[in-house]
mmCIF file of C-alpha atoms in Angstrom:
data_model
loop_
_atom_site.group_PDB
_atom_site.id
_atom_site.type_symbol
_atom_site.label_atom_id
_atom_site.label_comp_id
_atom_site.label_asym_id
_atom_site.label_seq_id
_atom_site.Cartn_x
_atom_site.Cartn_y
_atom_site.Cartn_z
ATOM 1 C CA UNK S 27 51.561 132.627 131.853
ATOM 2 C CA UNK S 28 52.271 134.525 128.752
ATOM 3 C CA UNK S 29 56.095 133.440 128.934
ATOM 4 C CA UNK S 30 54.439 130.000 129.095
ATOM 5 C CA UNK S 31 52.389 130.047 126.189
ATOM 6 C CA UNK S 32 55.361 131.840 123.972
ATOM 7 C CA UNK S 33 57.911 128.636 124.838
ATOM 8 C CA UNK S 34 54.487 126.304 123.962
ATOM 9 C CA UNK S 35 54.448 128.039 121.101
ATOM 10 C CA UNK S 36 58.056 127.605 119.779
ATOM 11 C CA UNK S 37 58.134 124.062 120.499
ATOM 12 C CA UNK S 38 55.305 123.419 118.564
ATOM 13 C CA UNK S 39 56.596 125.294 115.843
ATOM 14 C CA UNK S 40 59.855 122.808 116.074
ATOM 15 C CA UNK S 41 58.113 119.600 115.806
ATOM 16 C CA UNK S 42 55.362 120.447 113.745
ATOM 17 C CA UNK S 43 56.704 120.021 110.541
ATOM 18 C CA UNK S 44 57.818 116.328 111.424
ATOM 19 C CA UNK S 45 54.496 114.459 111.983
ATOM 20 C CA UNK S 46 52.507 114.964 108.551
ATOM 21 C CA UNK S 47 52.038 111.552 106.731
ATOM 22 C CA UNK S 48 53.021 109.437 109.717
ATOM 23 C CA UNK S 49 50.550 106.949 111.581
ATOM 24 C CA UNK S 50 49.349 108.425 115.259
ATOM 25 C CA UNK S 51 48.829 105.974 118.191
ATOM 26 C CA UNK S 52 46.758 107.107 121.558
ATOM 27 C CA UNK S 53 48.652 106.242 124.786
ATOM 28 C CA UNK S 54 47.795 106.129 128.029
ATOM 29 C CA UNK S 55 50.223 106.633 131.067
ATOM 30 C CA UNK S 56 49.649 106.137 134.605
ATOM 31 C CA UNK S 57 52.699 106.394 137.324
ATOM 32 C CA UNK S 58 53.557 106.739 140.629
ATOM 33 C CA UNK S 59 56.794 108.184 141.672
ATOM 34 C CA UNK S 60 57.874 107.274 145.265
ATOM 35 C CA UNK S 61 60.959 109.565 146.489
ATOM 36 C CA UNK S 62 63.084 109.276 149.445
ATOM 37 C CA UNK S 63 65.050 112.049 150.266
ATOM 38 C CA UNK S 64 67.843 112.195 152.531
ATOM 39 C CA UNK S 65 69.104 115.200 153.441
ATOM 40 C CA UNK S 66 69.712 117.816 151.651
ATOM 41 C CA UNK S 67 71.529 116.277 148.846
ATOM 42 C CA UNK S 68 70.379 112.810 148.399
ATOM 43 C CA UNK S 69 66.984 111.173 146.895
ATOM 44 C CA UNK S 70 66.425 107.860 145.887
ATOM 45 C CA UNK S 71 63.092 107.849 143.327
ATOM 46 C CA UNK S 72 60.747 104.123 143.032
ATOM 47 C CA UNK S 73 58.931 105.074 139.786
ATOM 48 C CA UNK S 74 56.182 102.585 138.791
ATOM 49 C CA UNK S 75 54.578 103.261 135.020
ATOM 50 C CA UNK S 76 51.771 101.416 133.103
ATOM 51 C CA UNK S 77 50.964 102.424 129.892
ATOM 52 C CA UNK S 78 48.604 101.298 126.863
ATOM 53 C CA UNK S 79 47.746 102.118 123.697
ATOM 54 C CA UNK S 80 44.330 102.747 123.221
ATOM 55 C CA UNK S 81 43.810 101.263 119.283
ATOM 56 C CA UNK S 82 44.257 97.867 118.060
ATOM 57 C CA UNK S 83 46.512 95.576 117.980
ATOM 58 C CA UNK S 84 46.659 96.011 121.834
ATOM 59 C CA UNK S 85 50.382 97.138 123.501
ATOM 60 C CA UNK S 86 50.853 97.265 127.074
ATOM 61 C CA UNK S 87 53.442 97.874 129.302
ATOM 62 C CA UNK S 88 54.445 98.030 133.106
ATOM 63 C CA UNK S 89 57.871 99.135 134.391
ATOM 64 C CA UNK S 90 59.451 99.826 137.649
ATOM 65 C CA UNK S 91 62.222 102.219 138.072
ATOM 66 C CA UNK S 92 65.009 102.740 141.004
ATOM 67 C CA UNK S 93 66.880 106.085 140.518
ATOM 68 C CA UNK S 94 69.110 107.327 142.986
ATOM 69 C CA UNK S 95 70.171 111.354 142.857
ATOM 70 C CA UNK S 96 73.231 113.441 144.188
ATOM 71 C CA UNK S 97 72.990 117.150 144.307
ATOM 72 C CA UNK S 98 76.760 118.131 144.070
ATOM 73 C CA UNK S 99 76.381 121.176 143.649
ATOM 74 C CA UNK S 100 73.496 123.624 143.263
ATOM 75 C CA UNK S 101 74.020 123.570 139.141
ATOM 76 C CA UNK S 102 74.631 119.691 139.022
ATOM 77 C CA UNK S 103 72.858 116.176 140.043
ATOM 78 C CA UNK S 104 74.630 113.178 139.138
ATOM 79 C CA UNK S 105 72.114 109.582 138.682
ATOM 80 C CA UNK S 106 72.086 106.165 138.329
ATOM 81 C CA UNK S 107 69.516 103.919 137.621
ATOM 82 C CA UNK S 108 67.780 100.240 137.178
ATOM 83 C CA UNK S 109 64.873 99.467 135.345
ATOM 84 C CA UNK S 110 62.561 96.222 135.129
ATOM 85 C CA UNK S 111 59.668 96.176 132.462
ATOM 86 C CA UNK S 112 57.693 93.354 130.436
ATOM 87 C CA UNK S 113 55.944 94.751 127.698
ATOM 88 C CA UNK S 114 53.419 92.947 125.529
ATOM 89 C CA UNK S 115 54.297 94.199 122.078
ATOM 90 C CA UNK S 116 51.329 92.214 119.740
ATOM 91 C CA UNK S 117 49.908 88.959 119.856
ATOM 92 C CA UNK S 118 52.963 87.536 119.160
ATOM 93 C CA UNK S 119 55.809 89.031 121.127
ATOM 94 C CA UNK S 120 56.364 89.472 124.851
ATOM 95 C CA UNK S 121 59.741 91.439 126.191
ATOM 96 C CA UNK S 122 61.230 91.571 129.240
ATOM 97 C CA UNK S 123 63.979 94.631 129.238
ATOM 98 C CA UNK S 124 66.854 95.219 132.202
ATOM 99 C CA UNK S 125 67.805 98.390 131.728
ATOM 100 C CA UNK S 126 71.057 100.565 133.555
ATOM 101 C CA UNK S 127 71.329 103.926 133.494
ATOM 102 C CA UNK S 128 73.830 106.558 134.421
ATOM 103 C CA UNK S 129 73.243 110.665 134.269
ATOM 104 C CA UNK S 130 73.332 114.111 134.974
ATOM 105 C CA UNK S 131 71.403 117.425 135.332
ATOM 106 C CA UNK S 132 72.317 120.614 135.326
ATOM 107 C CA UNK S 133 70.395 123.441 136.591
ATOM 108 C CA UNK S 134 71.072 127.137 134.571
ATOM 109 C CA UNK S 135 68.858 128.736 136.573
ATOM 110 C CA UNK S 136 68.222 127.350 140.131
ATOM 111 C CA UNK S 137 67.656 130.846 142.237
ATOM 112 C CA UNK S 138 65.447 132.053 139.287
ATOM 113 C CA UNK S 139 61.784 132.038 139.065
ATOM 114 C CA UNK S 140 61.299 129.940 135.907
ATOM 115 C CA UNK S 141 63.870 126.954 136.309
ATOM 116 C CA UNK S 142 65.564 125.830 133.289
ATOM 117 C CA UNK S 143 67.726 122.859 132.963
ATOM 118 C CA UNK S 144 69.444 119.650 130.948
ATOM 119 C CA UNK S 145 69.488 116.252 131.468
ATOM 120 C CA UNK S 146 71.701 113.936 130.125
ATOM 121 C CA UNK S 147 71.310 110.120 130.451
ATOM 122 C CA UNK S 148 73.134 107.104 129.116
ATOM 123 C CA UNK S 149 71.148 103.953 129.017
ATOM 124 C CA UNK S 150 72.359 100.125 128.525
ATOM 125 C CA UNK S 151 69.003 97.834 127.462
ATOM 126 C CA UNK S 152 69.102 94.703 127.389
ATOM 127 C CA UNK S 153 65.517 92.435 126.091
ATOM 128 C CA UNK S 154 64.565 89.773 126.401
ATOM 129 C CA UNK S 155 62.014 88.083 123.508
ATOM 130 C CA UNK S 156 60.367 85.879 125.856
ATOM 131 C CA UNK S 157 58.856 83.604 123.114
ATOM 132 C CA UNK S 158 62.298 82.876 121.266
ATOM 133 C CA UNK S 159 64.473 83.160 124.224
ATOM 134 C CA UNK S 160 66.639 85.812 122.629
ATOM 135 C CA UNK S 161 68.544 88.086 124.138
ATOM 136 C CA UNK S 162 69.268 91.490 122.138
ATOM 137 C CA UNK S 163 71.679 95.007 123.598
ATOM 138 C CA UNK S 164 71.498 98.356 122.312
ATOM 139 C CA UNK S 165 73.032 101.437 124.082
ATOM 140 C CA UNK S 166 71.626 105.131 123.802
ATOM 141 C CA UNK S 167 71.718 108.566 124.898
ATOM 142 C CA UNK S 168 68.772 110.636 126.140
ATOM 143 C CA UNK S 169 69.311 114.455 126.150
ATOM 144 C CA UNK S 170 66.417 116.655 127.147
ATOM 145 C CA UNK S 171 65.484 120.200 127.786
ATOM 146 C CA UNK S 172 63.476 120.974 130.558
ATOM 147 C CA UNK S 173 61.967 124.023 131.898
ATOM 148 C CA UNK S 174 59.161 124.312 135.011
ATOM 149 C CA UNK S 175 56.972 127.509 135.617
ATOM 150 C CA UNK S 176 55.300 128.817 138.835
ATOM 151 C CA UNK S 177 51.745 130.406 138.032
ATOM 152 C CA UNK S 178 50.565 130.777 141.934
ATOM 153 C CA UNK S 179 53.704 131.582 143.555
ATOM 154 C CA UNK S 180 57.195 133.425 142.679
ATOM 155 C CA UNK S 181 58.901 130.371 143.015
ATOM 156 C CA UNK S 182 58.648 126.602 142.886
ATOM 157 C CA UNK S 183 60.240 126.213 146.458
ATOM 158 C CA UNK S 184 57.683 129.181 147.752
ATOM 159 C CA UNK S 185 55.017 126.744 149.931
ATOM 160 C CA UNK S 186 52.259 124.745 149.336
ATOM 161 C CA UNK S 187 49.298 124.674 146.858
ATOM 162 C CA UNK S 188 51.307 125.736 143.915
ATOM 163 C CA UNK S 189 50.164 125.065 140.701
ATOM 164 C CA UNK S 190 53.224 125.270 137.784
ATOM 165 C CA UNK S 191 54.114 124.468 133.957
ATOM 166 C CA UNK S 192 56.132 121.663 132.929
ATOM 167 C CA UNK S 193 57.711 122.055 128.910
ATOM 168 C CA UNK S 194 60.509 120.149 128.088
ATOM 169 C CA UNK S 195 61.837 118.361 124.792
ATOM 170 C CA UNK S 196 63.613 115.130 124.818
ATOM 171 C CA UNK S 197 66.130 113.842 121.781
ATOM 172 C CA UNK S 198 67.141 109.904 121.458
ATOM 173 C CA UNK S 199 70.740 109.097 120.362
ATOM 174 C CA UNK S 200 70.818 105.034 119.354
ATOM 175 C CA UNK S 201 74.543 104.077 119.292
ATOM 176 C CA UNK S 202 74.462 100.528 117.488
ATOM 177 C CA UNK S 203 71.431 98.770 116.838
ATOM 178 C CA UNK S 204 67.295 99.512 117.819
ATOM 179 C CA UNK S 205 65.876 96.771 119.679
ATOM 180 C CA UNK S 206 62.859 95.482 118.259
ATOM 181 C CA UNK S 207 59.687 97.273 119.398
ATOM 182 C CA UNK S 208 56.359 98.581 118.504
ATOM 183 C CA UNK S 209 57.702 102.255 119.840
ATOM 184 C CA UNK S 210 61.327 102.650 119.631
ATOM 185 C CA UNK S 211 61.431 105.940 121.130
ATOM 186 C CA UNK S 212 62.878 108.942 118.640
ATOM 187 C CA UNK S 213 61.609 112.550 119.942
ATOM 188 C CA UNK S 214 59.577 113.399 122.735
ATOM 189 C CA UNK S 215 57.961 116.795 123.217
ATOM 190 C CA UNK S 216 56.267 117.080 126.874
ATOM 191 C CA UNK S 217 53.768 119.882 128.129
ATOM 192 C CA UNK S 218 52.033 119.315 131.136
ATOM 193 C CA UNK S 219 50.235 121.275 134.458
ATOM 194 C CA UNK S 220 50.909 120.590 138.037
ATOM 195 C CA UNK S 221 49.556 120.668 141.635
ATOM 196 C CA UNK S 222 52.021 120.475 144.596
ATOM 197 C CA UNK S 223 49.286 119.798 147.377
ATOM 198 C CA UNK S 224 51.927 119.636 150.341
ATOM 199 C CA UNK S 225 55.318 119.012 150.238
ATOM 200 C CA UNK S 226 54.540 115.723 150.272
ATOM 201 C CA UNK S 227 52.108 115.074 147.260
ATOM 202 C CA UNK S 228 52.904 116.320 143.680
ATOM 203 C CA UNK S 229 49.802 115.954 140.895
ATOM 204 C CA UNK S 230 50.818 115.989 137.347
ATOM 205 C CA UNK S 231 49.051 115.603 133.968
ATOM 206 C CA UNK S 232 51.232 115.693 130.894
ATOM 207 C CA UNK S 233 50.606 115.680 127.188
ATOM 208 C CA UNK S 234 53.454 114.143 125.540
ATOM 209 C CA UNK S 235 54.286 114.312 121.737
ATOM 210 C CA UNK S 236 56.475 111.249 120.705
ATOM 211 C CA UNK S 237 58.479 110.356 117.372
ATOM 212 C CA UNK S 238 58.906 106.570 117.438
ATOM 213 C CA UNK S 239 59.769 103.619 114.917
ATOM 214 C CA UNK S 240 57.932 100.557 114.824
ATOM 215 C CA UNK S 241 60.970 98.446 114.545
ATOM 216 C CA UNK S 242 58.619 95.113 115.075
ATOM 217 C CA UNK S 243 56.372 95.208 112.101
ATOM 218 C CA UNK S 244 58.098 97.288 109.254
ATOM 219 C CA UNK S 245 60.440 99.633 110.127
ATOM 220 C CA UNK S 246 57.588 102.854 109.779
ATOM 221 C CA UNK S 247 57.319 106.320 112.075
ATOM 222 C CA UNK S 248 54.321 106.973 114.158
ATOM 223 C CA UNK S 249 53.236 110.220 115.838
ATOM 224 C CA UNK S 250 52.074 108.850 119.430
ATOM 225 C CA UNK S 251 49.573 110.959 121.378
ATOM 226 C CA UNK S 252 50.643 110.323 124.868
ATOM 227 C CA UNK S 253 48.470 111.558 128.129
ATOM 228 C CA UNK S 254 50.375 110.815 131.087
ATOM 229 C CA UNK S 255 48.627 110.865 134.954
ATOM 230 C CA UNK S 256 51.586 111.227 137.430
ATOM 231 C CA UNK S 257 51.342 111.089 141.180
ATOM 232 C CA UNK S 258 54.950 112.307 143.262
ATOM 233 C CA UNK S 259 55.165 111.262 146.763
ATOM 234 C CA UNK S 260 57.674 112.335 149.145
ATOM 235 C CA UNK S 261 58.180 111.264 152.621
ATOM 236 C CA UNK S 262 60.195 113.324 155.412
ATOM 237 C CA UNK S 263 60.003 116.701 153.701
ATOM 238 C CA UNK S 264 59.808 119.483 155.996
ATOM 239 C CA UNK S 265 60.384 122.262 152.823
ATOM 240 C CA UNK S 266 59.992 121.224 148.685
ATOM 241 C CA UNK S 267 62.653 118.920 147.531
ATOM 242 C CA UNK S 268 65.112 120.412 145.134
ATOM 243 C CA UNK S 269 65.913 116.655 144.048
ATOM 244 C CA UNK S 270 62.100 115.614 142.106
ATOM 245 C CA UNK S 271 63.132 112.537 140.184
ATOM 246 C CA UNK S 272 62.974 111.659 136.818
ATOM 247 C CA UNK S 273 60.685 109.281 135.777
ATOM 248 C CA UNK S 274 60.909 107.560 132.112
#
């Protein structure tokens, strides 16, 4: 726990000089991650999000998510993936975004007790301004930093009832253009707690820390408090999944 709170620490150290004098928003996540694992080295994740923003003007969102996962080895995962999401931006804009994806992860520490890890994912977007008809592309790279901490066990593979940590910082890299959107995304810093029931059911709450632009209405930074209620289902585990999914 103390090694917990020390990491906390540091990234809040990071990113605190970076939100002073920016407006906030106050988000509200809720998803469902459905994984399929086959054997040992293979999971395909069906990730279902809506979020909100609490304020006004009102911004909503709902996406669905298909990731498939390949353990290659027991430091790397390759991905792909396909996203679907309409979004309801203001009172006057409504997206629809097709989104491909194409990754990987790799694991520094998988036999240790805390796990530490990258992932790397290139993303293709394409939206949709369903009022105009316009169509509009932009291509970026996600990079992010992940580390996950037992507290009730030595490790995350040790049984069930395990509650654990979840830290992990996430960069944005836009290649050409940003699409137009209340939150294009810029930073995100993620700290969370979770509950693995069974092997079966995973319980997460996360607090996540995001740098966007609102590329829609100005071209100005917010600071958007995000609280994020995950629930990870796997079917035909005998033993914890090494594969866990992504989400967005």
């Amino acid at each position: 726990m103390a090694q917990f709170r020390r990491i906390f620490l540091v990234y809040l150290a990071f990113i605190g000089g970076t939100v002073q004098g920016q407006e906030s928003s106050k988000q509200i996540w809720n998803e469902y991650m459905f994984n399929i694992p086959f054997s040992r080295i293979y999971n395909v994740e069906l990730a279902a999000n809506y979020s909100t923003v609490l304020e006004s003007p009102k911004w909503r969102s709902f996406e669905f998510q298909a990731t498939p996962e390949w353990a290659i080895s027991r430091h790397m995962d390759l991905m792909g993936g396909f996203l679907l999401g309409n979004t309801f931006q203001n009172e006057t804009t409504n997206t629809f975004e097709i989104r491909g994806m194409l990754g990987t992860r790799i694991h520094f520490t998988p036999t240790k007790r805390i796990l530490t890890r990258l992932l790397w994912r290139f993303e293709q977007r394409n939206q949709l301004d369903q009022e105009s008809g316009q169509w509009e592309n932009s291509h970026r790279s996600r990079i992010r930093a992940e580390t996950i901490i037992p507290f009730s066990k030595e490790s995350m593979f040790d049984g069930n009832q395990l509650w654990y940590g979840i830290l992990d910082m996430e960069y944005f890299l836009v290649f050409d253009q940003d699409l137009e959107e209340r939150f294009a995304n810029r930073s995100r810093f993620r700290a969370g707690i979770g509950y693995r029931l069974s092997n079966s059911f995973r319980f997460e709450f996360v607090y996540t820390m995001q740098q966007s632009k609102n590329t829609i209405e100005g071209n100005f930074n917010t600071t958007d408090n995000i609280f994020r209620f995950r629930v990870k289902q796997f079917i035909n585990k005998a033993k914890p999944s090494r594969l866990q999914g992504n989400g967005n």
